[in-house]
Amino acid sequence: MRKLALTALLALTAGACGDAVSSLAYGDFNSIIAVMEPSLWEEVGDDMYGALEPTILTVRDEKTFTVTYQDPSLPEWSNLRRFRQMLLVGTGDEPWMQDALAKVEDPVDGPGLYHAFDVWARGQQATIIVVTPEDAAAQVRSHLAEINTTLDEQFRGYARTRMFMSGVDSALADTLMTQARFQVILPDVYRWSARDSTYIFRNDNPDPAELIRQITVTWKSPIPPDMSGEGLLEWRAATAAVYAEPQNVDLSQVDAGPFEFRGRPAYQIQALWTNPPELNWPAAGPFIARGVICPEQNRMYLLDAWLYAPGKEKYEYMVQLQTILDSFRCGPA
């Protein structure tokens, strides 16, 4: 059985007393407690791991979510039911299913997928699958893809909310549009600098040895005739020469191709950066490089976002960088 982090378990134990609903939910937003009868878990457990623990490219294949099974008949249930993300499966006759279904706002009219909040703790989200005993495993499998999409959307919303807790730097957005005729929306904690047509936005709080998020925006005019992956990487290499951290590109794992960005032709490369081998300390992380054409300005923009987060889960930070890249605008003020 997958084990929860020791710190989370200690927190759960500490909060075991008192009224559950008056207590705050515990655990990470991307940790899922899957609850059902053991016999059903034996049938669908591997399917749940496969569907709800997809991996993304960071410096390794990193799980976006972690699933932990819980038998509701065991003593640990009284604490683990206060976890932030719950996935509950049953016929609806079980006491723990009845607790959750009582919090569903929409009518519960038979087998299907439902959602509830604050079942046993405040800030808790419960995804509920009501099944029939005769075909429970098949019914669970039929909902897994939708559940993964829903949980991922919820996690991205959570990551964006946390990202802007410091506030939105709307003054910077206005300055950029006036001064350089492009715009990105950043949290207040980012600082920025500009050299000619290269703008660098950086957040290295609390310590650059522990965490760096950086986005660079620059452009070429007139628009280059070719927008290929090779050309974008060459442009990125020339731009990265001014970074405080020297960077090489590792294409052993890469996701690249053209796409449409807000109706504009664009190309994106996601891969890894590493520092040069001659340096005495190893460093690496993911980067996302985007080329975006802005015809009304006769410009092609390079947006380069990279992350350094050694020893940390990186998915939330990658969502933050993608959010900033997605906020990009160009054109008339």
GROMACS .gro file of C-alpha atoms in nm, residues 20-134:
model
  115
   20ALA     CA    1  -1.441   1.698   1.197
   21VAL     CA    2  -1.629   1.949   0.983
   22SER     CA    3  -1.498   2.237   1.193
   23SER     CA    4  -1.141   2.122   1.124
   24LEU     CA    5  -0.939   2.218   0.818
   25ALA     CA    6  -0.858   1.947   0.566
   26TYR     CA    7  -0.507   1.806   0.570
   27GLY     CA    8  -0.266   1.696   0.302
   28ASP     CA    9  -0.139   1.813  -0.032
   29PHE     CA   10  -0.383   1.913  -0.303
   30ASN     CA   11  -0.240   1.648  -0.535
   31SER     CA   12  -0.261   1.360  -0.284
   32ILE     CA   13  -0.576   1.150  -0.330
   33ILE     CA   14  -0.722   0.914  -0.071
   34ALA     CA   15  -0.913   0.641  -0.259
   35VAL     CA   16  -1.181   0.477  -0.042
   36MET     CA   17  -1.376   0.159  -0.125
   37GLU     CA   18  -1.421  -0.198  -0.012
   38PRO     CA   19  -1.099  -0.407  -0.033
   39SER     CA   20  -1.248  -0.654  -0.284
   40LEU     CA   21  -1.328  -0.374  -0.528
   41TRP     CA   22  -0.986  -0.216  -0.480
   42GLU     CA   23  -0.825  -0.547  -0.576
   43GLU     CA   24  -1.004  -0.522  -0.911
   44VAL     CA   25  -0.953  -0.155  -0.995
   45GLY     CA   26  -0.647  -0.043  -0.797
   46ASP     CA   27  -0.400  -0.077  -1.086
   47ASP     CA   28  -0.641   0.103  -1.318
   48MET     CA   29  -0.667   0.390  -1.071
   49TYR     CA   30  -0.291   0.420  -1.040
   50GLY     CA   31  -0.259   0.423  -1.418
   51ALA     CA   32  -0.533   0.682  -1.477
   52LEU     CA   33  -0.484   0.913  -1.178
   53GLU     CA   34  -0.105   0.910  -1.148
   54PRO     CA   35   0.002   1.030  -1.497
   55THR     CA   36   0.354   1.164  -1.527
   56ILE     CA   37   0.485   1.486  -1.677
   57LEU     CA   38   0.833   1.581  -1.790
   58THR     CA   39   1.032   1.781  -1.537
   59VAL     CA   40   1.388   1.661  -1.478
   60ARG     CA   41   1.235   1.315  -1.458
   61ASP     CA   42   0.892   1.160  -1.506
   62GLU     CA   43   0.703   1.314  -1.215
   63LYS     CA   44   0.358   1.209  -1.099
   64THR     CA   45   0.096   1.481  -1.110
   65PHE     CA   46  -0.105   1.306  -0.835
   66THR     CA   47  -0.039   1.038  -0.574
   67VAL     CA   48  -0.311   0.786  -0.490
   68THR     CA   49  -0.330   0.618  -0.148
   69TYR     CA   50  -0.588   0.345  -0.083
   70GLN     CA   51  -0.782   0.337   0.244
   71ASP     CA   52  -1.008   0.061   0.372
   72PRO     CA   53  -1.289   0.248   0.553
   73SER     CA   54  -1.327  -0.034   0.806
   74LEU     CA   55  -0.977   0.019   0.950
   75PRO     CA   56  -0.898   0.248   1.248
   76GLU     CA   57  -0.692   0.487   1.032
   77TRP     CA   58  -1.009   0.594   0.850
   78SER     CA   59  -1.121   0.831   1.128
   79ASN     CA   60  -0.812   1.043   1.059
   80LEU     CA   61  -0.764   0.994   0.685
   81ARG     CA   62  -1.122   1.097   0.608
   82ARG     CA   63  -1.011   1.454   0.687
   83PHE     CA   64  -0.774   1.457   0.390
   84ARG     CA   65  -0.810   1.734   0.131
   85GLN     CA   66  -0.876   1.516  -0.177
   86MET     CA   67  -1.108   1.217  -0.141
   87LEU     CA   68  -1.220   0.964  -0.402
   88LEU     CA   69  -1.509   0.758  -0.264
   89VAL     CA   70  -1.656   0.451  -0.436
   90GLY     CA   71  -1.954   0.250  -0.317
   91THR     CA   72  -2.319   0.160  -0.370
   92GLY     CA   73  -2.443   0.447  -0.154
   93ASP     CA   74  -2.557   0.222   0.129
   94GLU     CA   75  -2.226   0.242   0.319
   95PRO     CA   76  -2.220   0.489   0.613
   96TRP     CA   77  -1.921   0.680   0.474
   97MET     CA   78  -2.088   0.706   0.131
   98GLN     CA   79  -2.407   0.834   0.293
   99ASP     CA   80  -2.207   1.104   0.475
  100ALA     CA   81  -2.061   1.221   0.145
  101LEU     CA   82  -2.379   1.193  -0.063
  102ALA     CA   83  -2.561   1.408   0.192
  103LYS     CA   84  -2.330   1.696   0.089
  104VAL     CA   85  -2.396   1.661  -0.286
  105GLU     CA   86  -2.589   1.961  -0.416
  106ASP     CA   87  -2.727   1.795  -0.730
  107PRO     CA   88  -2.990   1.520  -0.696
  108VAL     CA   89  -2.840   1.173  -0.651
  109ASP     CA   90  -3.053   0.963  -0.884
  110GLY     CA   91  -2.856   0.640  -0.916
  111PRO     CA   92  -2.512   0.519  -1.027
  112GLY     CA   93  -2.283   0.789  -1.159
  113LEU     CA   94  -2.026   1.054  -1.075
  114TYR     CA   95  -2.092   1.319  -0.811
  115HIS     CA   96  -1.897   1.587  -0.626
  116ALA     CA   97  -1.920   1.720  -0.272
  117PHE     CA   98  -1.729   1.962  -0.054
  118ASP     CA   99  -1.650   1.986   0.317
  119VAL     CA  100  -1.777   1.638   0.398
  120TRP     CA  101  -1.555   1.571   0.700
  121ALA     CA  102  -1.336   1.882   0.699
  122ARG     CA  103  -1.336   2.237   0.567
  123GLY     CA  104  -1.159   2.281   0.235
  124GLN     CA  105  -1.216   1.916   0.143
  125GLN     CA  106  -1.312   1.802  -0.208
  126ALA     CA  107  -1.478   1.464  -0.253
  127THR     CA  108  -1.523   1.289  -0.587
  128ILE     CA  109  -1.791   1.021  -0.549
  129ILE     CA  110  -1.863   0.722  -0.773
  130VAL     CA  111  -2.191   0.546  -0.700
  131VAL     CA  112  -2.186   0.192  -0.843
  132THR     CA  113  -2.407  -0.115  -0.857
  133PRO     CA  114  -2.272  -0.436  -0.701
  134GLU     CA  115  -2.309  -0.638  -1.021
   0.00000   0.00000   0.00000
